[in-house]
Amino acid sequence: MLKQITHRPTAIISWLMAFSLYFVLVFVSRADEVSIRKTVADATVAASPAEQRALISSLKLKPAAEAVTLFDRWKAGEIFLFKDDAGLTTPVLLTGTAAPDGSFATLRLENGSPLLAPDGSPVRINPKTVEAAETDSGLRKVMKEVSDLVSLADPDLTKRIRAIQDSAIGQKLEKLPALLALKATEKNQSALRALDESIAIIQLRSPISSERVAACTQLGQLKSLPAYDTIKTILTEAKKASDGPTVLAAKAALKAIDVHVSQINAAGTAFRGLSLGSVLLVVAIGLAITFGLMGIINMAHGEFIAVGAYTAYVIQNLFATGLKLSPFGVSLSLPGMDLGAKGANLYFVVAIPASFLVAALVGILLERSVIQHLYKRPLESLLATWGISLVMQQILKFTFGSNNVQVSSPAWLSGNWTVNDIVFGWNRVFVIGFAVLIILVTWLVLNKTSLGLLIRAVMQNRNMAACMGVRTERVNTLTFAFGCGLAGLAGAFLSQISNVGPSMGQLYIVDSFMTVVVGGVGNIMGTVISALGIGLADQSLQQYLGNPVIGKILVLGAIILFLQWRPAGLFVTRSRSLD
Amino acid sequence: MIKQPLTGRLHTPLLLTLAVILVVVVPLLNAFGYISNFTLGNWGKYLCYGILAISIDLLWGYTGLLCLGQALFFTLGGYMMGMHLMRMIGGDGVPTFLSMVGRREWPSFFIPFSSFPFALLMIVFVPGLLAYVFGYLAFRSRIKGVYFSILTQALTYGAALLFFRNELLMGGNNGFTDFRMLLGYSLREDSTKRGLYIVTALLLVLVVAGCKWLTQSRFGLIQRAIRDSENRVLFSGYATANFKLFIFVISAVIASFAGALFVPQVGIINPSEMDTSKSLEAVVWVALGGRGTIIGPVIGAISVNALKSWASVGATADFWPLMLGGAFVLVVLFMPKGIIGLPAQIQGWIAKSRRAKSPEEPSPLSTPPEAIDP
C-alpha cells in the first residue's frame, strides 16, 4: 500500500512533466509562428524604413513559408492599417465576404484573431477607406532575400533545386554562407550537384585567385551548361588582369563543357531524327500497304490521316461536353459524357481504335465505289483519288469548319525526361513507341495471320490467286481498308503533336510517297529503314545547317539522286514480269 | 473503214475557223466594245492554261509520262518574265523584297534581265535546262510510271520550298507584282492587254499546229509506241530515254512560255503557283478534254476554268472543290476519253443497245471487224 502511495506521486509528476513538455513544445512551435506574424505585423507599422528592413531581416534566422505568404499579401496591398479612435494603428487582414456597405470582417495580422472594438464587437472596415500597408524597393529586396532562403529550404525537391540554381544568378558572394550551410545538410544527389554548381559559379567572383581556379576546375568537371557564359566573362576579365592560372583553368573548363555540348547535340539530333523518322513511318505505313502492296496511288491518303485526327477530336469532345456540328447546314448536336479531367486523360485510349475503324470504314466505302475499277490503271487511280481528296477535304471543311480544331494532349503525354542534360520529350518518346507498335502489328497481320497470307498472295498475282479460289475482291477491299485504317491511326497520333485542320493531310502526302518509294515498293521493312534514314538525315542537316527548309530541300535532292542509284528503292521485290 | 467520224472529216477546217475566231475576231469584238476587257483578260488566262494543258498532254497523252512538275516549269517561265518586268518598273532604289533582306543594290543575276531578248532566252533556257538535267537523271535510270510522277511531285515541292525563302532574293512568298511596262507599253492600257491576248492566242495556235505536226510525224509514232509498250520499242533498237528526254524538254519549254505570257496578264507571280495541286488541276483539264488529242486539252482547260470563274464566286464558292473533285472521279471512271471522245462513246452505246434490241442479229462471223473490236 505504502509502496503504491510512494509511487503514485512520481507517476503523477512524470505525467505532468510529459504534459508540460508537450505543451511547451506546442507552445514553442506556435510561438514561432506567432513571432513571425508578430514580426511582420510590427514591420508594417514600424516608424522608419530602416526599422522595417531590420525587422524583416531578422526573419532570415528562421526562414519559414509563412513569412513568404505574408510578404505576398503585403506586396499585393492586402494588409490594411486600421487606426482606432485612440490613434493606435493595428495591421489587419480582411476575411469573409463583403457586407452590403462594402465592409469586411477583420483579423489581426499578428495572431490571426478577430479584431475587436473596445465594446467587444468585431471591427469591420471598408478597404476603400482604410489605408493599406505599402512597401518600398529596399524593403522588397530584403523580403526577396528572406523568401530566397525559404525556397532554398523548400521540402519539394524540384522547387529546391530551382531555388539553388537561381541563387547563382548575379554571383552574389553574400549568398555563399546559406548555400554552404545547405550543402552540409542536403542529402539528395541532384540537389547536391546543383549546390556544387551554384557555389562554384558564385566563387568565380571570389577575390582569392586559388578559389577562382578551383571553381573553374569544378565547373569543368561538372560540365555545367549554365556556367558557360559566366566562365567566358571570367576568362576575358582574367586575360585583361593577366591572371594566368585563372585563364588556364577557365579555358580548360570551357573546353570540357564544349565537348559535353557537342555530345548532347549529337544525342539530341539522333533522338529528334528518330522521332521524326517515326512520324514519317507512322504516316507512310498505311501508304506502304495501299500503294506499295496494292499499287493504288492513293492521293487521298492525307485525307484519311485527317479523318483519323478528326475522329480523335470527336471522341475527345464526346468525353467532355459534347460537340455541335453543322454539316451541310444540318445542325447536329452530339451529347457529351462530361467526364471532366478523367475524360481528358482517357479519351485517347478510345480514340486510337476508333480512328482506325472510322478511317477503315471510309476506306471500304471508297474501294467499293471507285478504287475497284482502277486496279489495272495505276496512273488513273492517282487522278481519281486526287479528286476524292478534294471532295473529302471539302466535306471536312463543311462539317468541322475551315479553321484548325483543338485536340488536347492527355496529361501523361506532356512533360519530359532529362538524362545528363539531354531532354527527351514524352510525346516524342510516345511517337517512337507508337511507331514500333504499329510496325509490329502490321508485320504480325501480314505474316502471321491467314488474312495476311491471302493479302500477299493476291498482291503478288491477282489472277493466279483468283484461280486458286481466293475471293480476291474481298481481299482487295480488306487490304485497302487496312491501309486506310493505318492512315487513320497516324491521324489520331498526329493530333497529339501537330495541328488538326481539313487540309492537314496535304502536309504529309509528299513525305509519305517519298518514304515508300525510297524504301522500295511492296516492302514494309524498306519503308521502316527509309523513314528512319530520312528522319535522321533531315535532323542532322538541320542541326548542321541551322536552317530547316534548306535541310529539307537537300533531303529531297538527295532522294532524287538516291533513286538514280537504286531506281526501285532500297529493297527490290524481284519478279519476272517486265512491265 | 466505212466512214470517218464527223469530227475527223471536219477537223482541219474547224480548227482553222477556231484559230481565226480566237486570234482575229475576239480582239476585234473587244476593240469595238462587244466583249468587255474583263472577259478578254479572262480568256487570255484560259488560253495560257490551254497551252499548259497541251504541254501536259504531250507527256501524258502521247508518251505516257504523267508529270506533276508542269506547274513548276509554268511558274519558272513566269518568274523569268517577272524578273524582266521588275527591272522595267524603274524608279530609284530597289523593290521592297530586296530592301527587306537588307539589299541596297540589285543582285547581279537580275541585271541582264533588263534586256527583253535575254529574258526570252532565259524563259527557254532555265526550265529547259532543269527539265534536261532532271529528265536525264530520271530516264537514264529508267524511272517511269508512278515513280516518275512522284519524283516530279517532289521536285516541285522542293522548288516551292526554295522559292518561299526570302534569301533566294526572288520575292519570297509575296513574289513579284506591281508590274508597269513591257517593251515600252504600259501594262495598264487596254490596247496592251489586247496585244497580250493576241500574242497568247497566236502562241496557242502555233503550239497546236506544231504539236499536231510533231505527233503525226515519225517521231510521234515512236512517242506513242513508247506509251503503249516501252520495252518493245527499246528492244527494237530505239533509245527510248532520248526520245522521252526530248519530249520532256519540249513540253517544259512550252509550259514555261505559257507561264511567261500568264504573268503580265494577271500581274503577279508567287510560289503558291508552284504547287503539285496546280499540276494536278491541269491534269484534270487534260483528262476532261480528252487526252491523246491536241485540241482536247485546250477545250478542257477553257471549259474547266470558265466554269471555275463562274462557280468560285458567291454562294457556290464552297462547292467548287466538290464539283471539281467529283467531276474528276466521274471522268476517270466513265469518260476515259474525255469530252472529245464523248461522241464516239455515245455512238458506241447506241450501237450496243441497238444490237441488243434487234432479234435478227447477224452471226458474229458476218459482222465487220470494227463492230466486235472493243
PDB file of N, CA and C in Angstrom, chain A residues 407-467:
ATOM      1  N   VAL A 407      -7.169  19.773 -80.357  1.00  0.00           N
ATOM      2  CA  VAL A 407      -7.155  18.447 -79.742  1.00  0.00           C
ATOM      3  C   VAL A 407      -6.111  18.500 -78.636  1.00  0.00           C
ATOM      4  N   SER A 408      -6.554  18.277 -77.407  1.00  0.00           N
ATOM      5  CA  SER A 408      -5.608  18.432 -76.305  1.00  0.00           C
ATOM      6  C   SER A 408      -4.915  17.107 -76.033  1.00  0.00           C
ATOM      7  N   SER A 409      -3.698  17.221 -75.511  1.00  0.00           N
ATOM      8  CA  SER A 409      -2.956  16.006 -75.182  1.00  0.00           C
ATOM      9  C   SER A 409      -3.312  15.577 -73.777  1.00  0.00           C
ATOM     10  N   PRO A 410      -3.417  14.273 -73.544  1.00  0.00           N
ATOM     11  CA  PRO A 410      -3.602  13.827 -72.176  1.00  0.00           C
ATOM     12  C   PRO A 410      -2.391  14.249 -71.334  1.00  0.00           C
ATOM     13  N   ALA A 411      -2.609  14.402 -70.030  1.00  0.00           N
ATOM     14  CA  ALA A 411      -1.529  14.901 -69.166  1.00  0.00           C
ATOM     15  C   ALA A 411      -0.302  14.002 -69.235  1.00  0.00           C
ATOM     16  N   TRP A 412      -0.552  12.682 -69.428  1.00  0.00           N
ATOM     17  CA  TRP A 412       0.588  11.770 -69.405  1.00  0.00           C
ATOM     18  C   TRP A 412       1.461  11.868 -70.642  1.00  0.00           C
ATOM     19  N   LEU A 413       1.076  12.751 -71.603  1.00  0.00           N
ATOM     20  CA  LEU A 413       1.948  12.903 -72.774  1.00  0.00           C
ATOM     21  C   LEU A 413       2.775  14.174 -72.710  1.00  0.00           C
ATOM     22  N   SER A 414       2.447  15.053 -71.758  1.00  0.00           N
ATOM     23  CA  SER A 414       3.249  16.268 -71.682  1.00  0.00           C
ATOM     24  C   SER A 414       4.381  16.030 -70.679  1.00  0.00           C
ATOM     25  N   GLY A 415       5.265  16.970 -70.617  1.00  0.00           N
ATOM     26  CA  GLY A 415       6.399  16.804 -69.708  1.00  0.00           C
ATOM     27  C   GLY A 415       7.557  16.127 -70.402  1.00  0.00           C
ATOM     28  N   ASN A 416       8.688  16.101 -69.735  1.00  0.00           N
ATOM     29  CA  ASN A 416       9.822  15.448 -70.368  1.00  0.00           C
ATOM     30  C   ASN A 416      10.720  14.811 -69.324  1.00  0.00           C
ATOM     31  N   TRP A 417      11.776  14.261 -69.822  1.00  0.00           N
ATOM     32  CA  TRP A 417      12.609  13.410 -69.010  1.00  0.00           C
ATOM     33  C   TRP A 417      14.035  13.783 -69.381  1.00  0.00           C
ATOM     34  N   THR A 418      14.802  14.263 -68.408  1.00  0.00           N
ATOM     35  CA  THR A 418      16.138  14.761 -68.717  1.00  0.00           C
ATOM     36  C   THR A 418      17.189  13.806 -68.178  1.00  0.00           C
ATOM     37  N   VAL A 419      18.019  13.303 -69.081  1.00  0.00           N
ATOM     38  CA  VAL A 419      19.107  12.445 -68.644  1.00  0.00           C
ATOM     39  C   VAL A 419      20.390  13.114 -69.085  1.00  0.00           C
ATOM     40  N   ASN A 420      21.247  13.456 -68.123  1.00  0.00           N
ATOM     41  CA  ASN A 420      22.547  14.003 -68.479  1.00  0.00           C
ATOM     42  C   ASN A 420      22.419  15.185 -69.450  1.00  0.00           C
ATOM     43  N   ASP A 421      21.524  16.114 -69.118  1.00  0.00           N
ATOM     44  CA  ASP A 421      21.285  17.329 -69.902  1.00  0.00           C
ATOM     45  C   ASP A 421      20.625  17.093 -71.261  1.00  0.00           C
ATOM     46  N   ILE A 422      20.286  15.849 -71.610  1.00  0.00           N
ATOM     47  CA  ILE A 422      19.581  15.611 -72.872  1.00  0.00           C
ATOM     48  C   ILE A 422      18.099  15.517 -72.537  1.00  0.00           C
ATOM     49  N   VAL A 423      17.286  16.326 -73.248  1.00  0.00           N
ATOM     50  CA  VAL A 423      15.865  16.366 -72.927  1.00  0.00           C
ATOM     51  C   VAL A 423      15.106  15.398 -73.838  1.00  0.00           C
ATOM     52  N   PHE A 424      14.389  14.463 -73.236  1.00  0.00           N
ATOM     53  CA  PHE A 424      13.535  13.554 -74.005  1.00  0.00           C
ATOM     54  C   PHE A 424      12.094  13.953 -73.726  1.00  0.00           C
ATOM     55  N   GLY A 425      11.426  14.592 -74.716  1.00  0.00           N
ATOM     56  CA  GLY A 425      10.014  14.933 -74.514  1.00  0.00           C
ATOM     57  C   GLY A 425       9.181  13.661 -74.504  1.00  0.00           C
ATOM     58  N   TRP A 426       8.200  13.605 -73.598  1.00  0.00           N
ATOM     59  CA  TRP A 426       7.381  12.389 -73.530  1.00  0.00           C
ATOM     60  C   TRP A 426       6.659  12.131 -74.834  1.00  0.00           C
ATOM     61  N   ASN A 427       6.194  13.231 -75.479  1.00  0.00           N
ATOM     62  CA  ASN A 427       5.414  12.972 -76.702  1.00  0.00           C
ATOM     63  C   ASN A 427       6.304  12.382 -77.795  1.00  0.00           C
ATOM     64  N   ARG A 428       7.595  12.782 -77.792  1.00  0.00           N
ATOM     65  CA  ARG A 428       8.488  12.178 -78.785  1.00  0.00           C
ATOM     66  C   ARG A 428       8.785  10.715 -78.448  1.00  0.00           C
ATOM     67  N   VAL A 429       8.949  10.459 -77.162  1.00  0.00           N
ATOM     68  CA  VAL A 429       9.144   9.063 -76.760  1.00  0.00           C
ATOM     69  C   VAL A 429       7.920   8.244 -77.156  1.00  0.00           C
ATOM     70  N   PHE A 430       6.745   8.855 -76.951  1.00  0.00           N
ATOM     71  CA  PHE A 430       5.493   8.193 -77.309  1.00  0.00           C
ATOM     72  C   PHE A 430       5.426   7.911 -78.809  1.00  0.00           C
ATOM     73  N   VAL A 431       5.885   8.909 -79.603  1.00  0.00           N
ATOM     74  CA  VAL A 431       5.919   8.756 -81.063  1.00  0.00           C
ATOM     75  C   VAL A 431       6.693   7.499 -81.440  1.00  0.00           C
ATOM     76  N   ILE A 432       7.863   7.364 -80.823  1.00  0.00           N
ATOM     77  CA  ILE A 432       8.729   6.238 -81.182  1.00  0.00           C
ATOM     78  C   ILE A 432       8.072   4.923 -80.769  1.00  0.00           C
ATOM     79  N   GLY A 433       7.529   4.912 -79.549  1.00  0.00           N
ATOM     80  CA  GLY A 433       6.866   3.698 -79.081  1.00  0.00           C
ATOM     81  C   GLY A 433       5.696   3.310 -79.972  1.00  0.00           C
ATOM     82  N   PHE A 434       4.923   4.328 -80.362  1.00  0.00           N
ATOM     83  CA  PHE A 434       3.742   4.100 -81.189  1.00  0.00           C
ATOM     84  C   PHE A 434       4.149   3.521 -82.542  1.00  0.00           C
ATOM     85  N   ALA A 435       5.234   4.075 -83.103  1.00  0.00           N
ATOM     86  CA  ALA A 435       5.705   3.590 -84.395  1.00  0.00           C
ATOM     87  C   ALA A 435       6.108   2.118 -84.278  1.00  0.00           C
ATOM     88  N   VAL A 436       6.846   1.792 -83.223  1.00  0.00           N
ATOM     89  CA  VAL A 436       7.282   0.406 -83.039  1.00  0.00           C
ATOM     90  C   VAL A 436       6.067  -0.513 -82.959  1.00  0.00           C
ATOM     91  N   LEU A 437       5.059  -0.057 -82.215  1.00  0.00           N
ATOM     92  CA  LEU A 437       3.851  -0.859 -82.035  1.00  0.00           C
ATOM     93  C   LEU A 437       3.143  -1.097 -83.369  1.00  0.00           C
ATOM     94  N   ILE A 438       2.999  -0.019 -84.150  1.00  0.00           N
ATOM     95  CA  ILE A 438       2.282  -0.136 -85.418  1.00  0.00           C
ATOM     96  C   ILE A 438       3.014  -1.087 -86.364  1.00  0.00           C
ATOM     97  N   ILE A 439       4.340  -0.963 -86.404  1.00  0.00           N
ATOM     98  CA  ILE A 439       5.110  -1.839 -87.280  1.00  0.00           C
ATOM     99  C   ILE A 439       4.922  -3.292 -86.857  1.00  0.00           C
ATOM    100  N   LEU A 440       4.966  -3.490 -85.553  1.00  0.00           N
ATOM    101  CA  LEU A 440       4.825  -4.850 -85.032  1.00  0.00           C
ATOM    102  C   LEU A 440       3.468  -5.424 -85.438  1.00  0.00           C
ATOM    103  N   VAL A 441       2.408  -4.614 -85.242  1.00  0.00           N
ATOM    104  CA  VAL A 441       1.058  -5.090 -85.566  1.00  0.00           C
ATOM    105  C   VAL A 441       0.951  -5.372 -87.055  1.00  0.00           C
ATOM    106  N   THR A 442       1.459  -4.444 -87.879  1.00  0.00           N
ATOM    107  CA  THR A 442       1.371  -4.641 -89.320  1.00  0.00           C
ATOM    108  C   THR A 442       2.109  -5.912 -89.729  1.00  0.00           C
ATOM    109  N   TRP A 443       3.290  -6.070 -89.170  1.00  0.00           N
ATOM    110  CA  TRP A 443       4.082  -7.247 -89.523  1.00  0.00           C
ATOM    111  C   TRP A 443       3.344  -8.527 -89.119  1.00  0.00           C
ATOM    112  N   LEU A 444       2.758  -8.511 -87.924  1.00  0.00           N
ATOM    113  CA  LEU A 444       2.036  -9.699 -87.469  1.00  0.00           C
ATOM    114  C   LEU A 444       0.849  -9.986 -88.377  1.00  0.00           C
ATOM    115  N   VAL A 445       0.097  -8.933 -88.713  1.00  0.00           N
ATOM    116  CA  VAL A 445      -1.080  -9.144 -89.557  1.00  0.00           C
ATOM    117  C   VAL A 445      -0.655  -9.714 -90.907  1.00  0.00           C
ATOM    118  N   LEU A 446       0.395  -9.161 -91.496  1.00  0.00           N
ATOM    119  CA  LEU A 446       0.774  -9.589 -92.836  1.00  0.00           C
ATOM    120  C   LEU A 446       1.432 -10.961 -92.847  1.00  0.00           C
ATOM    121  N   ASN A 447       2.169 -11.288 -91.786  1.00  0.00           N
ATOM    122  CA  ASN A 447       2.959 -12.516 -91.839  1.00  0.00           C
ATOM    123  C   ASN A 447       2.450 -13.655 -90.985  1.00  0.00           C
ATOM    124  N   LYS A 448       1.599 -13.368 -90.033  1.00  0.00           N
ATOM    125  CA  LYS A 448       1.200 -14.426 -89.115  1.00  0.00           C
ATOM    126  C   LYS A 448      -0.289 -14.717 -89.111  1.00  0.00           C
ATOM    127  N   THR A 449      -1.063 -14.056 -89.968  1.00  0.00           N
ATOM    128  CA  THR A 449      -2.494 -14.372 -89.993  1.00  0.00           C
ATOM    129  C   THR A 449      -2.858 -14.916 -91.372  1.00  0.00           C
ATOM    130  N   SER A 450      -4.003 -15.597 -91.441  1.00  0.00           N
ATOM    131  CA  SER A 450      -4.401 -16.131 -92.739  1.00  0.00           C
ATOM    132  C   SER A 450      -4.789 -14.989 -93.668  1.00  0.00           C
ATOM    133  N   LEU A 451      -5.338 -13.895 -93.084  1.00  0.00           N
ATOM    134  CA  LEU A 451      -5.663 -12.740 -93.918  1.00  0.00           C
ATOM    135  C   LEU A 451      -4.388 -12.209 -94.582  1.00  0.00           C
ATOM    136  N   GLY A 452      -3.310 -12.151 -93.797  1.00  0.00           N
ATOM    137  CA  GLY A 452      -2.044 -11.669 -94.334  1.00  0.00           C
ATOM    138  C   GLY A 452      -1.562 -12.528 -95.484  1.00  0.00           C
ATOM    139  N   LEU A 453      -1.725 -13.840 -95.317  1.00  0.00           N
ATOM    140  CA  LEU A 453      -1.308 -14.761 -96.379  1.00  0.00           C
ATOM    141  C   LEU A 453      -2.090 -14.458 -97.656  1.00  0.00           C
ATOM    142  N   LEU A 454      -3.422 -14.296 -97.494  1.00  0.00           N
ATOM    143  CA  LEU A 454      -4.251 -14.009 -98.665  1.00  0.00           C
ATOM    144  C   LEU A 454      -3.846 -12.675 -99.286  1.00  0.00           C
ATOM    145  N   ILE A 455      -3.601 -11.673 -98.421  1.00  0.00           N
ATOM    146  CA  ILE A 455      -3.215 -10.357 -98.939  1.00  0.00           C
ATOM    147  C   ILE A 455      -1.963 -10.497 -99.797  1.00  0.00           C
ATOM    148  N   ARG A 456      -0.958 -11.204 -99.260  1.00  0.00           N
ATOM    149  CA  ARG A 456       0.289 -11.303-100.010  1.00  0.00           C
ATOM    150  C   ARG A 456       0.082 -12.068-101.312  1.00  0.00           C
ATOM    151  N   ALA A 457      -0.746 -13.110-101.248  1.00  0.00           N
ATOM    152  CA  ALA A 457      -0.995 -13.896-102.463  1.00  0.00           C
ATOM    153  C   ALA A 457      -1.668 -13.042-103.524  1.00  0.00           C
ATOM    154  N   VAL A 458      -2.707 -12.308-103.126  1.00  0.00           N
ATOM    155  CA  VAL A 458      -3.454 -11.523-104.103  1.00  0.00           C
ATOM    156  C   VAL A 458      -2.581 -10.412-104.670  1.00  0.00           C
ATOM    157  N   MET A 459      -1.776  -9.787-103.810  1.00  0.00           N
ATOM    158  CA  MET A 459      -0.970  -8.675-104.285  1.00  0.00           C
ATOM    159  C   MET A 459       0.124  -9.156-105.233  1.00  0.00           C
ATOM    160  N   GLN A 460       0.611 -10.389-105.024  1.00  0.00           N
ATOM    161  CA  GLN A 460       1.648 -10.885-105.916  1.00  0.00           C
ATOM    162  C   GLN A 460       1.085 -11.224-107.286  1.00  0.00           C
ATOM    163  N   ASN A 461      -0.060 -11.868-107.287  1.00  0.00           N
ATOM    164  CA  ASN A 461      -0.637 -12.243-108.568  1.00  0.00           C
ATOM    165  C   ASN A 461      -2.132 -12.427-108.404  1.00  0.00           C
ATOM    166  N   ARG A 462      -2.834 -11.359-108.791  1.00  0.00           N
ATOM    167  CA  ARG A 462      -4.273 -11.331-108.572  1.00  0.00           C
ATOM    168  C   ARG A 462      -4.980 -12.477-109.287  1.00  0.00           C
ATOM    169  N   ASN A 463      -4.627 -12.666-110.571  1.00  0.00           N
ATOM    170  CA  ASN A 463      -5.340 -13.669-111.364  1.00  0.00           C
ATOM    171  C   ASN A 463      -5.085 -15.075-110.841  1.00  0.00           C
ATOM    172  N   MET A 464      -3.817 -15.313-110.510  1.00  0.00           N
ATOM    173  CA  MET A 464      -3.472 -16.649-110.030  1.00  0.00           C
ATOM    174  C   MET A 464      -4.202 -16.944-108.733  1.00  0.00           C
ATOM    175  N   ALA A 465      -4.246 -15.950-107.853  1.00  0.00           N
ATOM    176  CA  ALA A 465      -4.939 -16.151-106.581  1.00  0.00           C
ATOM    177  C   ALA A 465      -6.411 -16.420-106.825  1.00  0.00           C
ATOM    178  N   ALA A 466      -6.994 -15.701-107.773  1.00  0.00           N
ATOM    179  CA  ALA A 466      -8.410 -15.904-108.067  1.00  0.00           C
ATOM    180  C   ALA A 466      -8.631 -17.325-108.557  1.00  0.00           C
ATOM    181  N   CYS A 467      -7.705 -17.820-109.403  1.00  0.00           N
ATOM    182  CA  CYS A 467      -7.831 -19.186-109.919  1.00  0.00           C
ATOM    183  C   CYS A 467      -7.770 -20.215-108.788  1.00  0.00           C
TER     184      CYS A 467
END
